[in-house]
mmCIF file of C-alpha atoms and ligand atoms in Angstrom:
data_model
loop_
_atom_site.group_PDB
_atom_site.id
_atom_site.type_symbol
_atom_site.label_atom_id
_atom_site.label_comp_id
_atom_site.label_asym_id
_atom_site.label_seq_id
_atom_site.Cartn_x
_atom_site.Cartn_y
_atom_site.Cartn_z
ATOM 1 C CA MET A 12 84.959 114.203 87.076
ATOM 2 C CA LYS A 13 82.076 112.232 86.209
ATOM 3 C CA GLU A 14 79.098 113.961 85.237
ATOM 4 C CA GLY A 15 76.022 114.042 87.320
ATOM 5 C CA VAL A 16 77.557 114.111 90.408
ATOM 6 C CA PRO A 17 77.547 118.105 92.254
ATOM 7 C CA THR A 18 80.912 118.109 93.660
ATOM 8 C CA GLU A 19 80.559 121.953 94.840
ATOM 9 C CA GLY A 20 82.016 122.528 97.770
ATOM 10 C CA TRP A 21 83.336 119.316 98.923
ATOM 11 C CA GLY A 22 86.691 118.890 100.141
ATOM 12 C CA ARG A 23 86.414 122.979 101.136
ATOM 13 C CA SER A 24 85.776 122.305 104.764
ATOM 14 C CA LEU A 25 88.111 119.365 105.927
ATOM 15 C CA PRO A 26 87.809 118.682 110.205
ATOM 16 C CA GLN A 27 90.438 119.816 112.136
ATOM 17 C CA ILE A 28 93.290 118.910 114.669
ATOM 18 C CA GLY A 29 91.072 119.331 117.922
ATOM 19 C CA GLN A 30 87.606 118.931 116.207
ATOM 20 C CA GLU A 31 85.200 117.177 118.237
ATOM 21 C CA ALA A 32 85.532 113.585 115.262
ATOM 22 C CA PRO A 33 81.702 113.866 113.401
ATOM 23 C CA ASP A 34 80.140 111.016 114.964
ATOM 24 C CA PHE A 35 78.088 108.492 112.237
ATOM 25 C CA GLU A 36 76.090 105.529 111.966
ATOM 26 C CA ALA A 37 77.540 103.363 109.060
ATOM 27 C CA LYS A 38 77.576 99.531 107.831
ATOM 28 C CA SER A 39 79.986 97.699 107.337
ATOM 29 C CA ASN A 40 81.399 94.519 106.388
ATOM 30 C CA ARG A 41 81.579 93.449 109.860
ATOM 31 C CA GLY A 42 77.921 95.267 110.663
ATOM 32 C CA ASP A 43 76.590 98.706 111.624
ATOM 33 C CA ILE A 44 79.214 100.804 113.452
ATOM 34 C CA ARG A 45 78.712 104.059 115.301
ATOM 35 C CA LEU A 46 81.861 106.200 115.888
ATOM 36 C CA SER A 47 80.790 107.331 119.194
ATOM 37 C CA ASP A 48 79.798 102.939 120.770
ATOM 38 C CA PHE A 49 83.972 103.719 120.639
ATOM 39 C CA ARG A 50 83.900 106.154 122.877
ATOM 40 C CA GLY A 51 86.929 105.427 125.737
ATOM 41 C CA ARG A 52 89.584 103.650 122.878
ATOM 42 C CA TRP A 53 91.439 105.457 119.951
ATOM 43 C CA VAL A 54 90.555 104.959 116.917
ATOM 44 C CA ILE A 55 92.032 105.077 113.346
ATOM 45 C CA LEU A 56 89.576 105.770 110.701
ATOM 46 C CA PHE A 57 91.183 105.016 107.232
ATOM 47 C CA SER A 58 89.283 105.741 104.040
ATOM 48 C CA HIS A 59 91.018 104.030 100.395
ATOM 49 C CA PRO A 60 89.763 104.952 97.001
ATOM 50 C CA ALA A 61 88.592 101.307 95.670
ATOM 51 C CA ASP A 62 88.531 97.635 96.500
ATOM 52 C CA PHE A 63 90.142 95.386 94.326
ATOM 53 C CA THR A 64 92.997 97.908 93.086
ATOM 54 C CA PRO A 65 96.553 97.161 93.497
ATOM 55 C CA VAL A 66 98.297 99.858 95.828
ATOM 56 C CA CYS A 67 95.257 99.617 98.276
ATOM 57 C CA THR A 68 95.374 95.548 98.347
ATOM 58 C CA THR A 69 99.470 96.096 99.793
ATOM 59 C CA GLU A 70 97.713 98.543 102.346
ATOM 60 C CA PHE A 71 94.921 96.776 103.227
ATOM 61 C CA ILE A 72 97.771 93.530 104.206
ATOM 62 C CA ALA A 73 100.302 96.006 105.925
ATOM 63 C CA PHE A 74 97.335 96.941 107.944
ATOM 64 C CA ALA A 75 96.564 93.438 108.868
ATOM 65 C CA GLU A 76 99.998 93.154 109.692
ATOM 66 C CA ILE A 77 100.154 95.987 112.184
ATOM 67 C CA TYR A 78 96.654 95.450 113.284
ATOM 68 C CA GLY A 79 97.933 93.093 116.162
ATOM 69 C CA GLU A 80 100.439 96.420 117.645
ATOM 70 C CA LEU A 81 97.430 98.894 117.005
ATOM 71 C CA LYS A 82 95.403 96.322 119.544
ATOM 72 C CA LYS A 83 98.358 96.234 122.033
ATOM 73 C CA ARG A 84 98.051 100.297 121.866
ATOM 74 C CA ASP A 85 94.222 99.772 122.176
ATOM 75 C CA VAL A 86 93.755 101.205 119.274
ATOM 76 C CA GLU A 87 90.376 100.433 117.198
ATOM 77 C CA LEU A 88 91.076 100.525 113.335
ATOM 78 C CA ILE A 89 88.280 101.414 110.579
ATOM 79 C CA GLY A 90 88.383 101.469 107.213
ATOM 80 C CA LEU A 91 86.216 102.951 104.442
ATOM 81 C CA SER A 92 85.414 103.270 100.764
ATOM 82 C CA ILE A 93 83.091 103.941 98.598
ATOM 83 C CA ASP A 94 81.888 100.423 97.635
ATOM 84 C CA SER A 95 79.440 97.985 98.556
ATOM 85 C CA ILE A 96 79.234 95.392 101.299
ATOM 86 C CA TYR A 97 79.426 92.630 98.899
ATOM 87 C CA SER A 98 82.457 94.267 97.405
ATOM 88 C CA HIS A 99 84.250 94.575 100.648
ATOM 89 C CA ILE A 100 83.103 90.915 101.402
ATOM 90 C CA ALA A 101 84.274 89.691 98.268
ATOM 91 C CA TRP A 102 87.640 91.133 98.527
ATOM 92 C CA VAL A 103 88.508 90.759 102.210
ATOM 93 C CA ARG A 104 87.754 87.100 100.555
ATOM 94 C CA ASN A 105 90.200 87.427 97.654
ATOM 95 C CA ILE A 106 92.737 88.732 99.726
ATOM 96 C CA GLU A 107 92.615 85.872 102.389
ATOM 97 C CA GLU A 108 92.555 83.456 99.560
ATOM 98 C CA LYS A 109 94.856 84.584 96.991
ATOM 99 C CA MET A 110 97.760 86.348 99.984
ATOM 100 C CA LYS A 111 97.315 84.412 102.535
ATOM 101 C CA VAL A 112 96.447 87.243 104.829
ATOM 102 C CA LYS A 113 93.248 87.733 106.605
ATOM 103 C CA ILE A 114 91.806 91.189 106.903
ATOM 104 C CA PRO A 115 90.521 91.590 110.844
ATOM 105 C CA PHE A 116 88.984 94.563 110.982
ATOM 106 C CA PRO A 117 85.827 96.884 109.320
ATOM 107 C CA ILE A 118 85.152 98.269 106.331
ATOM 108 C CA ILE A 119 82.671 101.334 105.670
ATOM 109 C CA ALA A 120 80.907 100.453 102.644
ATOM 110 C CA ASP A 121 80.234 104.520 101.950
ATOM 111 C CA LEU A 122 78.052 104.096 98.726
ATOM 112 C CA ASP A 123 76.361 107.327 99.662
ATOM 113 C CA MET A 124 79.498 109.141 100.505
ATOM 114 C CA LYS A 125 77.975 110.551 103.908
ATOM 115 C CA VAL A 126 81.117 109.437 106.139
ATOM 116 C CA SER A 127 83.429 110.199 103.291
ATOM 117 C CA ARG A 128 81.738 114.060 103.026
ATOM 118 C CA MET A 129 81.514 114.518 106.205
ATOM 119 C CA TYR A 130 85.450 113.765 106.933
ATOM 120 C CA GLY A 131 86.446 115.417 103.640
ATOM 121 C CA MET A 132 88.052 112.114 102.219
ATOM 122 C CA ILE A 133 87.117 113.349 98.748
ATOM 123 C CA HIS A 134 89.011 115.339 96.890
ATOM 124 C CA PRO A 135 86.876 116.396 93.786
ATOM 125 C CA GLU A 136 90.369 117.346 92.088
ATOM 126 C CA GLU A 137 92.343 114.003 92.928
ATOM 127 C CA SER A 138 88.619 111.840 92.279
ATOM 128 C CA SER A 139 84.827 112.796 92.898
ATOM 129 C CA THR A 140 83.666 109.440 93.220
ATOM 130 C CA ALA A 141 86.531 107.890 94.963
ATOM 131 C CA SER A 142 88.003 108.512 98.361
ATOM 132 C CA VAL A 143 91.935 109.665 98.541
ATOM 133 C CA ARG A 144 93.881 107.914 101.166
ATOM 134 C CA SER A 145 93.215 109.835 104.643
ATOM 135 C CA VAL A 146 94.075 108.746 108.190
ATOM 136 C CA PHE A 147 92.298 110.066 110.984
ATOM 137 C CA PHE A 148 93.170 109.919 115.022
ATOM 138 C CA ILE A 149 90.780 109.855 117.246
ATOM 139 C CA ASP A 150 91.413 110.041 120.882
ATOM 140 C CA PRO A 151 89.676 107.969 123.280
ATOM 141 C CA GLU A 152 88.027 111.653 124.002
ATOM 142 C CA GLY A 153 86.320 111.460 120.250
ATOM 143 C CA LYS A 154 88.804 114.233 119.418
ATOM 144 C CA ILE A 155 90.448 114.211 116.197
ATOM 145 C CA ARG A 156 94.457 114.694 116.948
ATOM 146 C CA ALA A 157 96.688 113.919 113.572
ATOM 147 C CA ILE A 158 95.315 113.961 109.931
ATOM 148 C CA ILE A 159 97.076 112.220 107.054
ATOM 149 C CA TYR A 160 96.376 112.551 103.357
ATOM 150 C CA TYR A 161 97.840 110.826 100.246
ATOM 151 C CA PRO A 162 97.098 110.836 96.999
ATOM 152 C CA MET A 163 95.660 107.425 95.039
ATOM 153 C CA SER A 164 99.402 107.177 93.928
ATOM 154 C CA THR A 165 101.533 106.572 96.919
ATOM 155 C CA GLY A 166 100.655 103.062 99.163
ATOM 156 C CA ARG A 167 100.102 104.410 103.441
ATOM 157 C CA ASN A 168 103.438 103.975 105.452
ATOM 158 C CA MET A 169 102.589 101.515 108.784
ATOM 159 C CA SER A 170 105.362 102.370 110.760
ATOM 160 C CA GLU A 171 104.390 106.272 110.390
ATOM 161 C CA ILE A 172 100.928 105.480 111.543
ATOM 162 C CA LEU A 173 102.550 103.716 114.164
ATOM 163 C CA ARG A 174 104.540 106.445 115.487
ATOM 164 C CA VAL A 175 102.037 108.889 115.809
ATOM 165 C CA ILE A 176 99.718 106.947 117.543
ATOM 166 C CA ASP A 177 103.026 106.356 120.019
ATOM 167 C CA SER A 178 103.719 110.133 120.291
ATOM 168 C CA LEU A 179 99.962 111.116 120.642
ATOM 169 C CA GLN A 180 99.830 108.092 123.588
ATOM 170 C CA THR A 181 103.227 109.632 124.624
ATOM 171 C CA VAL A 182 102.536 113.167 124.742
ATOM 172 C CA ASP A 183 99.238 112.489 126.880
ATOM 173 C CA LYS A 184 100.581 110.472 129.354
ATOM 174 C CA HIS A 185 103.846 112.760 130.046
ATOM 175 C CA ASN A 186 102.880 116.275 128.788
ATOM 176 C CA VAL A 187 105.625 116.383 126.578
ATOM 177 C CA ALA A 188 106.134 116.656 122.860
ATOM 178 C CA THR A 189 108.291 114.486 120.467
ATOM 179 C CA PRO A 190 110.741 115.852 118.021
ATOM 180 C CA ALA A 191 111.180 115.179 114.175
ATOM 181 C CA ASN A 192 111.865 111.388 113.646
ATOM 182 C CA TRP A 193 111.390 110.641 116.975
ATOM 183 C CA LYS A 194 110.424 106.553 118.004
ATOM 184 C CA PRO A 195 109.952 105.446 121.207
ATOM 185 C CA GLY A 196 112.820 105.003 123.634
ATOM 186 C CA ASP A 197 114.414 108.428 122.121
ATOM 187 C CA PRO A 198 114.424 111.042 124.622
ATOM 188 C CA VAL A 199 111.320 113.869 124.373
ATOM 189 C CA ILE A 200 111.159 116.996 124.606
ATOM 190 C CA VAL A 201 109.999 119.097 127.596
ATOM 191 C CA PRO A 202 107.281 121.502 126.966
ATOM 192 C CA PRO A 203 109.141 125.413 126.994
ATOM 193 C CA PRO A 204 108.814 128.237 129.982
ATOM 194 C CA ILE A 205 106.653 130.495 129.453
ATOM 195 C CA THR A 206 108.041 133.016 131.416
ATOM 196 C CA GLN A 207 111.302 135.067 131.941
ATOM 197 C CA GLU A 208 111.541 133.849 135.474
ATOM 198 C CA GLY A 209 111.057 129.644 134.046
ATOM 199 C CA ALA A 210 113.356 130.614 130.924
ATOM 200 C CA GLU A 211 116.085 131.601 133.101
ATOM 201 C CA LYS A 212 116.010 128.403 135.307
ATOM 202 C CA ARG A 213 115.152 125.981 132.861
ATOM 203 C CA LEU A 214 119.153 125.963 131.850
ATOM 204 C CA ARG A 215 119.334 124.210 136.142
ATOM 205 C CA GLU A 216 117.038 121.993 135.841
ATOM 206 C CA GLY A 217 119.020 118.924 134.932
ATOM 207 C CA TYR A 218 117.823 118.406 131.280
ATOM 208 C CA GLU A 219 119.211 117.814 128.359
ATOM 209 C CA CYS A 220 119.326 121.528 126.565
ATOM 210 C CA LYS A 221 120.239 123.084 123.278
ATOM 211 C CA ASP A 222 119.110 126.373 125.014
ATOM 212 C CA TRP A 223 116.521 127.245 127.342
ATOM 213 C CA TYR A 224 114.211 126.209 124.580
ATOM 214 C CA LEU A 225 115.066 123.344 123.473
ATOM 215 C CA CYS A 226 115.271 120.601 125.855
ATOM 216 C CA LYS A 227 115.042 116.977 126.293
ATOM 217 C CA LYS A 228 114.546 114.475 128.538
ATOM 218 C CA LYS A 229 114.954 110.832 128.837
ATOM 219 C CA LEU A 230 111.055 109.093 130.001
HETATM 220 C C1 BEZ B 466 95.365 101.576 93.943
HETATM 221 O O1 BEZ B 466 95.100 101.402 95.453
HETATM 222 O O2 BEZ B 466 96.456 100.574 92.939
HETATM 223 C C2 BEZ B 466 94.754 102.753 93.055
HETATM 224 C C3 BEZ B 466 93.405 103.080 93.290
HETATM 225 C C4 BEZ B 466 92.911 103.800 92.746
HETATM 226 C C5 BEZ B 466 93.253 104.679 91.619
HETATM 227 C C6 BEZ B 466 95.073 104.313 91.340
HETATM 228 C C7 BEZ B 466 95.499 103.251 91.951
#
């Protein structure tokens, strides 16, 4: 841990699923960002440990590759690290020059760690000066709907990020749940009945059921 950096209590109260996403104003390489300006749209806010590092670079290329898919789903993508605006600008230019990939989304320069601390992105036992790999899925009402944390060493899986967004949007639209390994087009889970009478009726309702509490349907 870096000497002189007070970390007592950091990361001890992580934001939780269902809570309102803490609002913030921050500087990014594409101008100032206020989270509440995105109300009405889905937001994926993700942090990475540091610019100009290998795993993060592969992730940025991968995020750029799914950017169009996110846009189709009306999702805004916002990156963040504890690096300066100048570092972000230089890194984005480097990725474009050396890897021929444009990074189309903003990256917050969280030098004072204001946003990272708010979102529990700093896990001092991993690093007290860099954010871990976190992903916050924030819905159009500004609620946190899913959170993923990965360590420094493990690059994230973009298919899973798209799958989580697809699941959340499907759940909201159809009042269903999605099973393990679900992907769009697969059957979804009908919410289990919550009364004795409902349980007795469930097997006669025309769903594909293993038993009264595990029924699926095609959308
Ligand atoms: C990386 O992105 O390669 C990385 C960043 C921080 C620590 C370790 C690896």
